């Protein structure tokens, strides 16, 4: 470290939140991992450089692109180099130096250049150059084949891995998320957006959504698609050939001899039983015994689309060869699924998410949404309007469109947006297009561009159907200056609305003057969405009162009450960043709930009113600042919490739905209400018998009627209550067990010894649990363990099995997962069991990798089938 400090030292003053992070970073680095989440504008690269300097060992920095790699170098020289001639760095991975800046692609290419023993040669190469620190910048960019290289490097003894990102890839698959965190480690520190706003490094901003309905042709397509899936499902339930083939399979007829197969494919086995039950078959009693149930002891879930997927994915794709004897039955199913678009790329998908998402997210109805936002912004801000519209594709095929009939503009893209705005407002002269291969400007702006490029002549061409607009044919010698010049025109106000591609303007491009951003992009993860969003929330030195408005577009599926896949993707996008609530209570949190949108979408939802209110609220710039300042004052720390949803949107004390873990309470409520109504009615009807036969005989009749009428429901209520207990109280007990385990002297990686559990429940039954007086790292560890425990049972190494005398009589057991991080060895699992039994109940611990354990695990999974395809909890980030 001494050598680093002699050569490199930060030349300026740290911001308060940066200094706070640096003061505590040594405690996080003890496990040779440091994982930092920092939003755009927080100086993530600068922090990364200071970290590697403080570690003080030869370092390899890996970036996703050459542009970002070069930014690391320039930040090093501009902010840290004590001597102007500092040169102990390298941009060539094959020739490392004290600090080497490279890309993930280069590391992969280096690995590929080695022979068959590439893994060992890569390790030898890195160790021979003494590299002891690995910095991963925006590791969410990694492609599948790049992961292996980095996993190999992690085997180097004493290697410290520093991971920096603006957004962890939470919208990826479970496998990818687990892989990401196994590489980067748990999040140690997260710099909050509110800290940057309070410090004046980001401007106050707000997110809005503009909704649209599909075009008539799209609606017909969606309805037809849904009808075809419904028809197929009905035909599947009537498919006697498939049913008779399944009931003759060895794993179904002789389950005891097929236990290994059943335990390896529990979801498929469950889907077969649920399918046959839905078809009217009495499920083989042996199969229920394998699961640990009797005929009267199991409630079968409905045969939903998800179970259809599980059944057919196994039969048609995953294990097709094993069912070759059924080819005559399976082939027609395969052909029909491919015809209607349910089977694509070896994946059965009845929900139709990809098919319908492509259809809705690319809806031309969003062109009108964009125009209305631009129109409102210009009317509100006038000459101060600076709007950027980001799309995925250029769509040059629409360049020859002309006229005002916009029906021909049937795709979303840069050129359709450009043409649509001009079709609606032909005299708009302050519109511009900037992509890597297309530049369009109004002729009135041409002299300004020539002056900036220091050139007298430019080759131009008239754009058809866009009066006054020109193609700018940029010479190769000026290509590097064109983006800079167009950006300057935008900042000067010669261009008020700039349309470009996400690839060209979304990452690395910067224009602090942006005050309105319209995200017309739908390709890619919410990681890239958050990066695009970061363009609009940067402060502008020339406008200290700047506020940022970010517009998201959603085309609603009229056949889905949740709004459809486009809406679902938007909800995922909002999980990636925190923001201030739009109305009512003032608070800061991630997620889309802070916009207070309708819970259900149907024909009674007034989209026009919602959009009008969004446009009106977007004009109230002073409210942005007020809400941010007020929310920041209310809190002091960014809290990671687990939110457990209630059964519905009605107050939980009033609902009678058998959902979640309050089921027993609602059934018992029905029993009490039923008895209270039954008693008066019984007495009135039997008053004559009371007078004629005597009170004692009538009492016996009353008891018998009560038992017959309400006995089954009473038994069900008792059973459900003991099976699930009270969700709120039970989860608090589980949380205490988790914290007790983490605070145990034998758990060294948890350092927040004064941490306490805090739980809140709202009127709708939803409640949240989080830690107070805990570091972000420790809070994240706590929440991750808690979430894993209460999630549906999957395939854990250890289970906690509770069974007391009363529950045994009711044939009831509770099953909870011992989290993966705890279950690495039995010693850790037993420590966790000790705290579980002290806080929750007396459970036995069961190793599931034995024959007996597999049997219990299968029963545990089947007992939780109700929740397998439901979201039972979610992590949130809130400023408290």
PDB file of C-alpha atoms in Angstrom, residues 226-422:
ATOM      1  CA  UNK A 226     -55.719 -16.834 -25.274  1.00  0.00           C
ATOM      2  CA  UNK A 227     -58.574 -18.770 -26.902  1.00  0.00           C
ATOM      3  CA  UNK A 228     -56.166 -21.178 -28.555  1.00  0.00           C
ATOM      4  CA  UNK A 229     -54.419 -21.858 -25.241  1.00  0.00           C
ATOM      5  CA  UNK A 230     -57.769 -22.386 -23.501  1.00  0.00           C
ATOM      6  CA  UNK A 231     -58.883 -24.786 -26.216  1.00  0.00           C
ATOM      7  CA  UNK A 232     -55.615 -26.694 -25.980  1.00  0.00           C
ATOM      8  CA  UNK A 233     -55.915 -26.956 -22.189  1.00  0.00           C
ATOM      9  CA  UNK A 234     -59.484 -28.271 -22.487  1.00  0.00           C
ATOM     10  CA  UNK A 235     -58.312 -30.805 -25.065  1.00  0.00           C
ATOM     11  CA  UNK A 236     -55.471 -31.817 -22.767  1.00  0.00           C
ATOM     12  CA  UNK A 237     -57.923 -32.509 -19.948  1.00  0.00           C
ATOM     13  CA  UNK A 238     -59.958 -34.615 -22.388  1.00  0.00           C
ATOM     14  CA  UNK A 239     -56.929 -36.466 -23.812  1.00  0.00           C
ATOM     15  CA  UNK A 240     -57.714 -40.052 -22.765  1.00  0.00           C
ATOM     16  CA  UNK A 241     -54.684 -41.441 -24.605  1.00  0.00           C
ATOM     17  CA  UNK A 242     -52.277 -39.333 -22.568  1.00  0.00           C
ATOM     18  CA  UNK A 243     -54.103 -40.074 -19.328  1.00  0.00           C
ATOM     19  CA  UNK A 244     -54.122 -43.832 -19.914  1.00  0.00           C
ATOM     20  CA  UNK A 245     -50.453 -43.717 -20.907  1.00  0.00           C
ATOM     21  CA  UNK A 246     -49.513 -41.888 -17.696  1.00  0.00           C
ATOM     22  CA  UNK A 247     -51.412 -44.223 -15.354  1.00  0.00           C
ATOM     23  CA  UNK A 248     -49.497 -47.165 -16.855  1.00  0.00           C
ATOM     24  CA  UNK A 249     -46.045 -45.651 -16.327  1.00  0.00           C
ATOM     25  CA  UNK A 250     -43.801 -47.555 -13.912  1.00  0.00           C
ATOM     26  CA  UNK A 251     -43.269 -44.549 -11.641  1.00  0.00           C
ATOM     27  CA  UNK A 252     -47.066 -44.288 -11.242  1.00  0.00           C
ATOM     28  CA  UNK A 253     -47.977 -47.991 -11.030  1.00  0.00           C
ATOM     29  CA  UNK A 254     -45.007 -49.059  -8.913  1.00  0.00           C
ATOM     30  CA  UNK A 255     -43.902 -45.924  -7.076  1.00  0.00           C
ATOM     31  CA  UNK A 256     -41.913 -47.810  -4.441  1.00  0.00           C
ATOM     32  CA  UNK A 257     -39.655 -49.229  -7.146  1.00  0.00           C
ATOM     33  CA  UNK A 258     -39.305 -45.780  -8.773  1.00  0.00           C
ATOM     34  CA  UNK A 259     -38.491 -43.689  -5.721  1.00  0.00           C
ATOM     35  CA  UNK A 260     -35.179 -42.434  -7.076  1.00  0.00           C
ATOM     36  CA  UNK A 261     -36.875 -41.163 -10.247  1.00  0.00           C
ATOM     37  CA  UNK A 262     -39.706 -39.555  -8.258  1.00  0.00           C
ATOM     38  CA  UNK A 263     -37.308 -37.832  -5.883  1.00  0.00           C
ATOM     39  CA  UNK A 264     -35.242 -36.524  -8.789  1.00  0.00           C
ATOM     40  CA  UNK A 265     -38.329 -35.130 -10.559  1.00  0.00           C
ATOM     41  CA  UNK A 266     -40.723 -34.032  -7.801  1.00  0.00           C
ATOM     42  CA  UNK A 267     -42.350 -31.187  -9.759  1.00  0.00           C
ATOM     43  CA  UNK A 268     -43.088 -33.437 -12.730  1.00  0.00           C
ATOM     44  CA  UNK A 269     -44.416 -36.192 -10.470  1.00  0.00           C
ATOM     45  CA  UNK A 270     -46.652 -33.659  -8.716  1.00  0.00           C
ATOM     46  CA  UNK A 271     -47.877 -32.307 -12.068  1.00  0.00           C
ATOM     47  CA  UNK A 272     -48.872 -35.830 -13.188  1.00  0.00           C
ATOM     48  CA  UNK A 273     -50.913 -36.397 -10.029  1.00  0.00           C
ATOM     49  CA  UNK A 274     -52.546 -32.964 -10.225  1.00  0.00           C
ATOM     50  CA  UNK A 275     -53.313 -33.486 -13.933  1.00  0.00           C
ATOM     51  CA  UNK A 276     -54.880 -36.911 -13.400  1.00  0.00           C
ATOM     52  CA  UNK A 277     -56.883 -35.618 -10.437  1.00  0.00           C
ATOM     53  CA  UNK A 278     -58.207 -32.764 -12.629  1.00  0.00           C
ATOM     54  CA  UNK A 279     -59.170 -35.369 -15.256  1.00  0.00           C
ATOM     55  CA  UNK A 280     -61.329 -37.199 -12.718  1.00  0.00           C
ATOM     56  CA  UNK A 281     -58.990 -40.065 -11.849  1.00  0.00           C
ATOM     57  CA  UNK A 282     -58.861 -41.346  -8.297  1.00  0.00           C
ATOM     58  CA  UNK A 283     -55.202 -40.875  -7.538  1.00  0.00           C
ATOM     59  CA  UNK A 284     -53.313 -44.077  -6.818  1.00  0.00           C
ATOM     60  CA  UNK A 285     -53.228 -44.505  -3.031  1.00  0.00           C
ATOM     61  CA  UNK A 286     -49.633 -45.761  -3.209  1.00  0.00           C
ATOM     62  CA  UNK A 287     -48.575 -42.486  -4.761  1.00  0.00           C
ATOM     63  CA  UNK A 288     -50.202 -40.519  -1.989  1.00  0.00           C
ATOM     64  CA  UNK A 289     -48.456 -42.698   0.590  1.00  0.00           C
ATOM     65  CA  UNK A 290     -45.139 -42.031  -1.124  1.00  0.00           C
ATOM     66  CA  UNK A 291     -45.913 -38.362  -0.559  1.00  0.00           C
ATOM     67  CA  UNK A 292     -46.888 -39.083   3.047  1.00  0.00           C
ATOM     68  CA  UNK A 293     -50.615 -38.400   2.605  1.00  0.00           C
ATOM     69  CA  UNK A 294     -53.799 -40.381   2.884  1.00  0.00           C
ATOM     70  CA  UNK A 295     -56.737 -39.874   0.537  1.00  0.00           C
ATOM     71  CA  UNK A 296     -58.499 -37.636   3.033  1.00  0.00           C
ATOM     72  CA  UNK A 297     -55.408 -35.669   3.945  1.00  0.00           C
ATOM     73  CA  UNK A 298     -54.567 -33.706   0.810  1.00  0.00           C
ATOM     74  CA  UNK A 299     -56.147 -30.817  -1.064  1.00  0.00           C
ATOM     75  CA  UNK A 300     -55.141 -30.925  -4.710  1.00  0.00           C
ATOM     76  CA  UNK A 301     -54.289 -27.612  -6.377  1.00  0.00           C
ATOM     77  CA  UNK A 302     -56.047 -26.728  -9.621  1.00  0.00           C
ATOM     78  CA  UNK A 303     -54.389 -27.808 -12.847  1.00  0.00           C
ATOM     79  CA  UNK A 304     -53.199 -24.338 -13.794  1.00  0.00           C
ATOM     80  CA  UNK A 305     -51.140 -23.178 -16.783  1.00  0.00           C
ATOM     81  CA  UNK A 306     -48.035 -23.444 -14.606  1.00  0.00           C
ATOM     82  CA  UNK A 307     -48.721 -27.115 -13.895  1.00  0.00           C
ATOM     83  CA  UNK A 308     -49.426 -27.665 -17.587  1.00  0.00           C
ATOM     84  CA  UNK A 309     -46.001 -26.233 -18.335  1.00  0.00           C
ATOM     85  CA  UNK A 310     -44.335 -28.476 -15.743  1.00  0.00           C
ATOM     86  CA  UNK A 311     -46.027 -31.582 -17.174  1.00  0.00           C
ATOM     87  CA  UNK A 312     -45.388 -30.924 -20.859  1.00  0.00           C
ATOM     88  CA  UNK A 313     -41.904 -29.432 -20.452  1.00  0.00           C
ATOM     89  CA  UNK A 314     -40.791 -32.744 -18.947  1.00  0.00           C
ATOM     90  CA  UNK A 315     -42.612 -34.944 -21.476  1.00  0.00           C
ATOM     91  CA  UNK A 316     -41.898 -32.969 -24.647  1.00  0.00           C
ATOM     92  CA  UNK A 317     -38.461 -31.457 -23.967  1.00  0.00           C
ATOM     93  CA  UNK A 318     -36.485 -32.362 -20.865  1.00  0.00           C
ATOM     94  CA  UNK A 319     -37.069 -36.146 -20.868  1.00  0.00           C
ATOM     95  CA  UNK A 320     -38.401 -36.740 -24.386  1.00  0.00           C
ATOM     96  CA  UNK A 321     -36.140 -39.720 -24.994  1.00  0.00           C
ATOM     97  CA  UNK A 322     -37.316 -41.452 -21.821  1.00  0.00           C
ATOM     98  CA  UNK A 323     -40.894 -41.331 -23.149  1.00  0.00           C
ATOM     99  CA  UNK A 324     -40.170 -42.462 -26.725  1.00  0.00           C
ATOM    100  CA  UNK A 325     -42.853 -45.157 -26.376  1.00  0.00           C
ATOM    101  CA  UNK A 326     -45.419 -42.333 -26.174  1.00  0.00           C
ATOM    102  CA  UNK A 327     -44.212 -40.603 -29.337  1.00  0.00           C
ATOM    103  CA  UNK A 328     -47.504 -41.141 -31.152  1.00  0.00           C
ATOM    104  CA  UNK A 329     -49.247 -39.240 -28.337  1.00  0.00           C
ATOM    105  CA  UNK A 330     -46.597 -36.587 -27.734  1.00  0.00           C
ATOM    106  CA  UNK A 331     -45.877 -35.583 -31.344  1.00  0.00           C
ATOM    107  CA  UNK A 332     -49.386 -34.139 -32.013  1.00  0.00           C
ATOM    108  CA  UNK A 333     -49.150 -32.201 -28.731  1.00  0.00           C
ATOM    109  CA  UNK A 334     -45.770 -30.813 -29.759  1.00  0.00           C
ATOM    110  CA  UNK A 335     -47.000 -29.747 -33.195  1.00  0.00           C
ATOM    111  CA  UNK A 336     -50.059 -28.016 -31.750  1.00  0.00           C
ATOM    112  CA  UNK A 337     -48.032 -26.159 -29.113  1.00  0.00           C
ATOM    113  CA  UNK A 338     -45.575 -24.951 -31.744  1.00  0.00           C
ATOM    114  CA  UNK A 339     -48.427 -23.863 -34.012  1.00  0.00           C
ATOM    115  CA  UNK A 340     -50.002 -21.633 -31.391  1.00  0.00           C
ATOM    116  CA  UNK A 341     -46.621 -20.330 -30.176  1.00  0.00           C
ATOM    117  CA  UNK A 342     -46.534 -21.980 -26.742  1.00  0.00           C
ATOM    118  CA  UNK A 343     -43.450 -24.109 -27.478  1.00  0.00           C
ATOM    119  CA  UNK A 344     -40.486 -22.014 -28.612  1.00  0.00           C
ATOM    120  CA  UNK A 345     -36.745 -22.509 -28.122  1.00  0.00           C
ATOM    121  CA  UNK A 346     -37.343 -25.759 -26.241  1.00  0.00           C
ATOM    122  CA  UNK A 347     -39.491 -24.044 -23.629  1.00  0.00           C
ATOM    123  CA  UNK A 348     -43.185 -24.618 -22.951  1.00  0.00           C
ATOM    124  CA  UNK A 349     -44.812 -21.347 -21.922  1.00  0.00           C
ATOM    125  CA  UNK A 350     -48.582 -21.193 -21.561  1.00  0.00           C
ATOM    126  CA  UNK A 351     -48.529 -17.717 -20.071  1.00  0.00           C
ATOM    127  CA  UNK A 352     -47.234 -16.507 -23.421  1.00  0.00           C
ATOM    128  CA  UNK A 353     -44.991 -13.972 -21.770  1.00  0.00           C
ATOM    129  CA  UNK A 354     -42.437 -13.630 -24.551  1.00  0.00           C
ATOM    130  CA  UNK A 355     -44.925 -13.772 -27.414  1.00  0.00           C
ATOM    131  CA  UNK A 356     -47.344 -11.290 -25.866  1.00  0.00           C
ATOM    132  CA  UNK A 357     -44.590  -9.136 -24.406  1.00  0.00           C
ATOM    133  CA  UNK A 358     -43.004  -8.644 -27.820  1.00  0.00           C
ATOM    134  CA  UNK A 359     -46.419  -7.809 -29.172  1.00  0.00           C
ATOM    135  CA  UNK A 360     -47.391  -5.311 -26.466  1.00  0.00           C
ATOM    136  CA  UNK A 361     -44.025  -3.730 -25.703  1.00  0.00           C
ATOM    137  CA  UNK A 362     -43.601  -2.885 -29.383  1.00  0.00           C
ATOM    138  CA  UNK A 363     -47.144  -1.563 -29.672  1.00  0.00           C
ATOM    139  CA  UNK A 364     -47.577   1.437 -32.001  1.00  0.00           C
ATOM    140  CA  UNK A 365     -50.015   2.835 -29.401  1.00  0.00           C
ATOM    141  CA  UNK A 366     -46.891   3.938 -27.514  1.00  0.00           C
ATOM    142  CA  UNK A 367     -46.152   6.407 -30.336  1.00  0.00           C
ATOM    143  CA  UNK A 368     -49.177   8.418 -29.282  1.00  0.00           C
ATOM    144  CA  UNK A 369     -48.045   8.168 -25.633  1.00  0.00           C
ATOM    145  CA  UNK A 370     -44.657   9.621 -26.574  1.00  0.00           C
ATOM    146  CA  UNK A 371     -46.211  12.446 -28.564  1.00  0.00           C
ATOM    147  CA  UNK A 372     -48.538  13.423 -25.699  1.00  0.00           C
ATOM    148  CA  UNK A 373     -45.597  13.515 -23.250  1.00  0.00           C
ATOM    149  CA  UNK A 374     -43.477  15.639 -25.632  1.00  0.00           C
ATOM    150  CA  UNK A 375     -46.402  17.965 -26.310  1.00  0.00           C
ATOM    151  CA  UNK A 376     -47.133  18.425 -22.586  1.00  0.00           C
ATOM    152  CA  UNK A 377     -43.439  18.927 -21.743  1.00  0.00           C
ATOM    153  CA  UNK A 378     -42.979  21.599 -24.400  1.00  0.00           C
ATOM    154  CA  UNK A 379     -46.144  23.393 -23.326  1.00  0.00           C
ATOM    155  CA  UNK A 380     -45.050  23.333 -19.695  1.00  0.00           C
ATOM    156  CA  UNK A 381     -41.311  24.084 -19.962  1.00  0.00           C
ATOM    157  CA  UNK A 382     -41.189  26.030 -23.208  1.00  0.00           C
ATOM    158  CA  UNK A 383     -37.635  26.830 -24.288  1.00  0.00           C
ATOM    159  CA  UNK A 384     -36.278  25.087 -21.182  1.00  0.00           C
ATOM    160  CA  UNK A 385     -37.561  21.673 -22.341  1.00  0.00           C
ATOM    161  CA  UNK A 386     -34.778  19.132 -22.932  1.00  0.00           C
ATOM    162  CA  UNK A 387     -36.306  15.763 -23.768  1.00  0.00           C
ATOM    163  CA  UNK A 388     -34.473  12.569 -24.691  1.00  0.00           C
ATOM    164  CA  UNK A 389     -36.339   9.585 -26.129  1.00  0.00           C
ATOM    165  CA  UNK A 390     -34.515   6.242 -26.063  1.00  0.00           C
ATOM    166  CA  UNK A 391     -35.602   3.334 -28.266  1.00  0.00           C
ATOM    167  CA  UNK A 392     -34.097  -0.059 -29.076  1.00  0.00           C
ATOM    168  CA  UNK A 393     -34.150  -0.005 -32.873  1.00  0.00           C
ATOM    169  CA  UNK A 394     -33.742   2.590 -35.602  1.00  0.00           C
ATOM    170  CA  UNK A 395     -36.318   1.114 -38.063  1.00  0.00           C
ATOM    171  CA  UNK A 396     -34.929   2.808 -41.195  1.00  0.00           C
ATOM    172  CA  UNK A 397     -37.615   1.127 -43.291  1.00  0.00           C
ATOM    173  CA  UNK A 398     -40.004   3.898 -42.172  1.00  0.00           C
ATOM    174  CA  UNK A 399     -37.867   6.741 -43.557  1.00  0.00           C
ATOM    175  CA  UNK A 400     -40.033   7.028 -46.684  1.00  0.00           C
ATOM    176  CA  UNK A 401     -43.261   7.436 -44.666  1.00  0.00           C
ATOM    177  CA  UNK A 402     -45.120  10.673 -45.388  1.00  0.00           C
ATOM    178  CA  UNK A 403     -48.534  12.126 -44.697  1.00  0.00           C
ATOM    179  CA  UNK A 404     -50.691  12.256 -41.581  1.00  0.00           C
ATOM    180  CA  UNK A 405     -52.186   8.723 -41.598  1.00  0.00           C
ATOM    181  CA  UNK A 406     -50.007   7.209 -38.880  1.00  0.00           C
ATOM    182  CA  UNK A 407     -51.522   3.704 -39.106  1.00  0.00           C
ATOM    183  CA  UNK A 408     -48.608   2.677 -41.299  1.00  0.00           C
ATOM    184  CA  UNK A 409     -46.237   3.408 -38.386  1.00  0.00           C
ATOM    185  CA  UNK A 410     -46.866   0.035 -36.765  1.00  0.00           C
ATOM    186  CA  UNK A 411     -43.590  -0.499 -34.912  1.00  0.00           C
ATOM    187  CA  UNK A 412     -41.735   1.280 -32.147  1.00  0.00           C
ATOM    188  CA  UNK A 413     -38.347   2.725 -33.053  1.00  0.00           C
ATOM    189  CA  UNK A 414     -36.313   5.896 -33.616  1.00  0.00           C
ATOM    190  CA  UNK A 415     -37.618   6.689 -37.110  1.00  0.00           C
ATOM    191  CA  UNK A 416     -41.303   5.859 -36.369  1.00  0.00           C
ATOM    192  CA  UNK A 417     -41.140   8.137 -33.301  1.00  0.00           C
ATOM    193  CA  UNK A 418     -39.560  10.916 -35.388  1.00  0.00           C
ATOM    194  CA  UNK A 419     -42.153  10.548 -38.157  1.00  0.00           C
ATOM    195  CA  UNK A 420     -45.090  10.283 -35.761  1.00  0.00           C
ATOM    196  CA  UNK A 421     -44.224  13.496 -33.900  1.00  0.00           C
ATOM    197  CA  UNK A 422     -43.869  15.392 -37.190  1.00  0.00           C
TER     198      UNK A 422
END
